[in-house]
């Protein structure tokens, strides 16, 4: 009786408890560590998301925001999506460009990014 009961109980415990737990841990690993993580991002005062290739990660998700869409898109760069096909963010060449964009005044960003725009009040 014990020669059947112990292996049977072991199999039952494996499929009832361990298998679902391992599946959950695998899903967590993919959610936290999956995709391209070799980029950083910043949002300038115009609320445009700029991204740059690098090493590292970490961000706070905001549901249904273009920033979150850009970051999720950034995670797929190199995994089926190229930088040229990015739709939600502007990729720049270096992390220092992100720092400069982040510290720039809104008026300077608008003037630099929209050279053909003129002030209609003048």
Coordinates of N, CA and C in Angstrom, one line a residue:
X1 N 0.8 -1.2 0.0 CA 0.0 0.0 0.0 C 0.9 1.3 0.0
X2 N 1.9 1.4 0.9 CA 2.7 2.5 0.9 C 3.6 2.7 -0.3
X3 N 3.9 1.7 -1.0 CA 4.7 1.8 -2.2 C 3.9 2.5 -3.4
X4 N 2.6 2.5 -3.3 CA 1.8 3.2 -4.3 C 1.3 4.5 -3.7
X5 N 1.0 4.6 -2.4 CA 0.5 5.8 -1.8 C 1.5 6.9 -1.8
X6 N 2.8 6.7 -1.5 CA 3.8 7.7 -1.4 C 4.1 8.3 -2.8
X7 N 4.4 7.5 -3.8 CA 4.6 8.1 -5.1 C 3.3 8.8 -5.7
X8 N 2.2 8.2 -5.4 CA 0.9 8.9 -5.8 C 0.7 10.2 -5.2
X9 N 1.0 10.3 -3.9 CA 0.9 11.5 -3.1 C 1.9 12.6 -3.6
X10 N 3.1 12.1 -3.9 CA 4.1 13.0 -4.4 C 3.7 13.6 -5.8
X11 N 3.2 12.8 -6.6 CA 2.7 13.3 -8.0 C 1.6 14.2 -7.8
X12 N 0.6 13.9 -6.9 CA -0.5 14.8 -6.6 C 0.0 16.2 -6.1
X13 N 0.9 16.2 -5.1 CA 1.5 17.4 -4.6 C 2.2 18.2 -5.7
X14 N 2.9 17.5 -6.5 CA 3.6 18.2 -7.6 C 2.7 19.0 -8.5
X15 N 1.7 18.2 -9.0 CA 0.7 18.8 -10.0 C -0.3 19.8 -9.4
X16 N -0.6 19.6 -8.1 CA -1.6 20.4 -7.4 C -1.0 21.7 -6.9
X17 N 0.3 21.6 -6.4 CA 0.9 22.8 -5.7 C 2.2 23.3 -6.4
X18 N 3.1 22.5 -6.7 CA 4.4 22.9 -7.3 C 4.3 23.4 -8.7
X19 N 3.6 22.7 -9.6 CA 3.5 23.1 -11.0 C 2.8 24.5 -11.1
X20 N 1.7 24.8 -10.5 CA 1.2 26.2 -10.6 C 2.1 27.2 -10.1
X21 N 2.8 26.9 -9.0 CA 3.7 27.9 -8.4 C 4.9 28.2 -9.3
X22 N 5.4 27.1 -9.9 CA 6.5 27.3 -10.9 C 6.0 28.1 -12.1
X23 N 4.8 27.9 -12.6 CA 4.2 28.7 -13.7 C 4.1 30.1 -13.3
X24 N 3.7 30.4 -12.1 CA 3.5 31.8 -11.6 C 4.9 32.5 -11.6
X25 N 5.9 31.8 -11.0 CA 7.2 32.4 -11.0 C 7.8 32.6 -12.3
X26 N 7.5 31.7 -13.3 CA 8.0 31.9 -14.6 C 7.4 33.2 -15.3
X27 N 6.0 33.3 -15.0 CA 5.3 34.5 -15.6 C 5.9 35.8 -14.9
X28 N 6.2 35.8 -13.6 CA 6.8 36.9 -13.0 C 8.1 37.3 -13.5
X29 N 8.9 36.2 -13.8 CA 10.3 36.5 -14.3 C 10.2 37.1 -15.7
X30 N 9.3 36.7 -16.6 CA 9.1 37.2 -17.9 C 8.6 38.7 -17.8
X31 N 7.6 38.9 -16.9 CA 7.1 40.3 -16.7 C 8.2 41.3 -16.2
X32 N 9.0 40.8 -15.3 CA 10.0 41.7 -14.7 C 11.3 41.8 -15.5
X33 N 11.6 40.7 -16.1 CA 13.0 40.7 -16.8 C 12.9 40.4 -18.2
X34 N 11.7 40.3 -18.8 CA 11.6 40.0 -20.2 C 11.8 41.2 -21.2
X35 N 12.0 40.9 -22.4 CA 12.2 42.0 -23.4 C 13.5 42.7 -23.3
X36 N 13.5 43.8 -24.1 CA 14.7 44.6 -24.1 C 14.7 45.5 -22.9
X37 N 15.8 45.5 -22.1 CA 15.9 46.3 -20.9 C 17.1 47.3 -21.1
X38 N 17.6 47.3 -22.2 CA 18.9 48.1 -22.4 C 18.5 49.5 -23.0
X39 N 17.6 50.2 -22.3 CA 17.3 51.6 -22.6 C 16.9 52.4 -21.4
X40 N 16.9 53.7 -21.5 CA 16.4 54.6 -20.5 C 15.4 55.5 -21.2
X41 N 14.6 56.2 -20.5 CA 13.6 57.1 -21.1 C 13.4 58.3 -20.2
X42 N 12.9 59.4 -20.8 CA 12.7 60.6 -20.1 C 11.5 61.3 -20.9
X43 N 10.7 62.0 -20.1 CA 9.6 62.8 -20.7 C 10.0 64.3 -20.6
X44 N 10.0 65.0 -21.7 CA 10.3 66.5 -21.6 C 9.1 67.3 -21.2
X45 N 9.2 68.6 -21.1 CA 8.2 69.4 -20.7 C 7.0 69.5 -21.7
X46 N 7.3 69.0 -22.9 CA 6.2 68.9 -23.9 C 5.4 67.6 -23.8
X47 N 5.8 66.8 -22.8 CA 5.3 65.4 -22.6 C 5.6 64.5 -23.8
X48 N 6.7 64.7 -24.4 CA 7.2 63.8 -25.5 C 8.2 62.9 -24.8
X49 N 8.0 61.6 -25.0 CA 8.9 60.6 -24.4 C 10.1 60.4 -25.3
X50 N 11.3 60.5 -24.8 CA 12.5 60.3 -25.5 C 13.2 59.1 -24.9
X51 N 13.7 58.2 -25.7 CA 14.4 57.0 -25.3 C 15.8 56.9 -25.8
X52 N 16.6 56.2 -25.1 CA 18.0 56.1 -25.5 C 18.5 54.7 -25.1
X53 N 19.3 54.0 -26.0 CA 19.8 52.7 -25.7 C 20.8 52.8 -24.6
X54 N 20.8 51.9 -23.7 CA 21.8 51.9 -22.6 C 21.6 50.5 -21.8
X55 N 22.1 50.5 -20.6 CA 21.9 49.3 -19.8 C 21.1 49.8 -18.5
X56 N 20.2 49.1 -18.0 CA 19.4 49.4 -16.8 C 18.0 49.3 -17.1
X57 N 17.2 49.8 -16.1 CA 15.7 49.8 -16.2 C 15.1 50.4 -15.0
X58 N 13.8 50.2 -14.9 CA 13.0 50.7 -13.8 C 12.1 51.8 -14.2
X59 N 10.8 51.7 -14.0 CA 9.9 52.7 -14.4 C 8.5 52.4 -13.7
X60 N 7.7 53.4 -13.6 CA 6.4 53.3 -13.0 C 5.4 53.3 -14.1
X61 N 4.5 52.3 -14.1 CA 3.5 52.2 -15.2 C 2.3 53.0 -14.9
X62 N 1.9 53.8 -15.9 CA 0.7 54.6 -15.8 C -0.3 54.0 -16.9
X63 N -1.4 53.5 -16.5 CA -2.3 52.9 -17.5 C -2.8 53.9 -18.5
X64 N -2.8 53.4 -19.8 CA -3.3 54.1 -20.9 C -2.6 55.5 -21.1
X65 N -1.3 55.5 -20.9 CA -0.6 56.7 -21.2 C 0.4 56.4 -22.3
X66 N 0.7 57.5 -23.1 CA 1.6 57.3 -24.2 C 3.0 57.0 -23.7
X67 N 3.3 57.5 -22.5 CA 4.6 57.2 -21.9 C 4.8 55.7 -21.7
X68 N 3.7 55.1 -21.1 CA 3.8 53.6 -20.9 C 3.8 52.9 -22.2
X69 N 3.1 53.3 -23.2 CA 3.1 52.7 -24.5 C 4.5 52.8 -25.1
X70 N 5.2 54.0 -24.9 CA 6.6 54.1 -25.5 C 7.5 53.2 -24.7
X71 N 7.4 53.0 -23.4 CA 8.3 52.2 -22.7 C 8.1 50.7 -23.0
X72 N 6.8 50.3 -23.1 CA 6.5 48.9 -23.5 C 7.0 48.7 -24.9
X73 N 6.9 49.7 -25.8 CA 7.4 49.5 -27.2 C 9.0 49.4 -27.1
X74 N 9.6 50.2 -26.2 CA 11.1 50.1 -26.1 C 11.5 48.8 -25.7
X75 N 10.7 48.1 -24.9 CA 11.1 46.7 -24.4 C 11.1 45.7 -25.6
X76 N 10.4 46.0 -26.7 CA 10.3 45.1 -27.8 C 11.4 45.5 -28.9
X77 N 12.1 46.6 -28.7 CA 13.2 46.9 -29.7 C 14.2 45.8 -29.7
X78 N 14.5 45.3 -30.8 CA 15.4 44.2 -31.0 C 14.8 42.8 -30.8
X79 N 13.5 42.8 -30.4 CA 12.7 41.6 -30.3 C 11.5 41.7 -31.2
X80 N 11.7 42.0 -32.5 CA 10.6 42.0 -33.4 C 10.3 43.5 -33.9
X81 N 10.9 44.5 -33.2 CA 10.7 45.9 -33.6 C 12.0 46.6 -33.7
X82 N 12.1 47.4 -34.7 CA 13.4 48.2 -34.8 C 13.1 49.7 -34.3
X83 N 14.2 50.4 -34.0 CA 14.1 51.7 -33.5 C 13.4 52.6 -34.6
X84 N 13.6 52.3 -35.9 CA 13.0 53.1 -36.9 C 11.5 53.0 -37.0
X85 N 10.9 51.9 -36.4 CA 9.5 51.7 -36.4 C 8.8 52.1 -35.2
X86 N 9.5 52.8 -34.2 CA 8.9 53.2 -33.0 C 7.8 54.2 -33.3
X87 N 6.7 54.1 -32.6 CA 5.5 55.0 -32.8 C 5.2 55.9 -31.7
X88 N 5.7 55.5 -30.5 CA 5.2 56.3 -29.3 C 6.3 57.1 -28.6
X89 N 7.6 57.0 -29.1 CA 8.6 57.7 -28.5 C 9.7 58.2 -29.5
X90 N 10.5 59.1 -29.1 CA 11.6 59.6 -30.0 C 12.9 59.0 -29.4
X91 N 13.6 58.2 -30.2 CA 14.9 57.6 -29.8 C 16.0 58.6 -30.1
X92 N 16.8 58.8 -29.2 CA 18.0 59.7 -29.3 C 19.3 58.8 -29.2
X93 N 20.4 59.4 -29.6 CA 21.6 58.6 -29.7 C 22.3 58.3 -28.4
X94 N 22.1 59.2 -27.4 CA 22.9 59.1 -26.2 C 22.1 59.5 -25.0
X95 N 22.5 59.0 -23.8 CA 21.8 59.3 -22.6 C 22.0 60.8 -22.2
X96 N 23.1 61.4 -22.6 CA 23.3 62.8 -22.3 C 22.3 63.7 -23.0
X97 N 21.8 63.2 -24.1 CA 20.7 64.0 -24.8 C 19.5 64.0 -24.0
X98 N 19.2 62.9 -23.3 CA 18.0 62.8 -22.5 C 18.1 63.8 -21.3
X99 N 19.3 63.9 -20.7 CA 19.5 64.8 -19.6 C 19.3 66.3 -20.1
X100 N 19.9 66.6 -21.3 CA 19.7 68.0 -21.8 C 18.2 68.3 -22.1
X101 N 17.5 67.3 -22.7 CA 16.1 67.5 -23.0 C 15.3 67.7 -21.7
X102 N 15.7 66.9 -20.7 CA 14.9 67.0 -19.4 C 15.1 68.3 -18.7
X103 N 16.3 68.9 -18.9 CA 16.6 70.2 -18.1 C 16.2 71.4 -19.0
X104 N 15.9 71.3 -20.2 CA 15.6 72.4 -21.1 C 14.2 73.0 -20.7
X105 N 14.1 74.4 -20.9 CA 12.9 75.1 -20.7 C 11.9 74.7 -21.8
X106 N 10.6 74.8 -21.5 CA 9.6 74.5 -22.5 C 9.6 75.4 -23.7
X107 N 9.9 76.7 -23.5 CA 10.0 77.6 -24.7 C 11.1 77.2 -25.6
X108 N 12.3 76.8 -25.0 CA 13.4 76.4 -25.8 C 13.1 75.1 -26.6
X109 N 12.5 74.2 -26.0 CA 12.1 72.9 -26.6 C 11.2 73.2 -27.8
X110 N 10.2 74.1 -27.6 CA 9.2 74.4 -28.7 C 9.9 75.1 -29.8
X111 N 10.8 76.1 -29.5 CA 11.5 76.8 -30.5 C 12.4 75.9 -31.3
X112 N 13.2 75.1 -30.6 CA 14.1 74.2 -31.3 C 13.4 73.1 -32.1
X113 N 12.3 72.6 -31.6 CA 11.7 71.5 -32.3 C 10.7 72.0 -33.4
X114 N 10.4 73.2 -33.4 CA 9.4 73.8 -34.4 C 10.0 75.0 -35.0
X115 N 11.0 74.9 -35.8 CA 11.7 76.1 -36.3 C 10.8 76.9 -37.2
X116 N 9.8 76.3 -37.9 CA 9.0 77.0 -38.8 C 7.8 77.7 -38.1
X117 N 7.6 77.5 -36.8 CA 6.5 78.1 -36.1 C 6.9 79.5 -35.8
X118 N 6.0 80.4 -35.9 CA 6.2 81.8 -35.6 C 5.1 82.2 -34.5
X119 N 5.4 83.2 -33.8 CA 4.5 83.8 -32.8 C 3.5 84.6 -33.5
X120 N 2.2 84.2 -33.5 CA 1.2 85.0 -34.3 C 0.9 86.3 -33.6
X121 N 1.2 86.5 -32.4 CA 0.9 87.7 -31.7 C 1.9 88.8 -32.1
X122 N 2.9 88.6 -32.8 CA 3.9 89.6 -33.1 C 3.6 90.2 -34.5

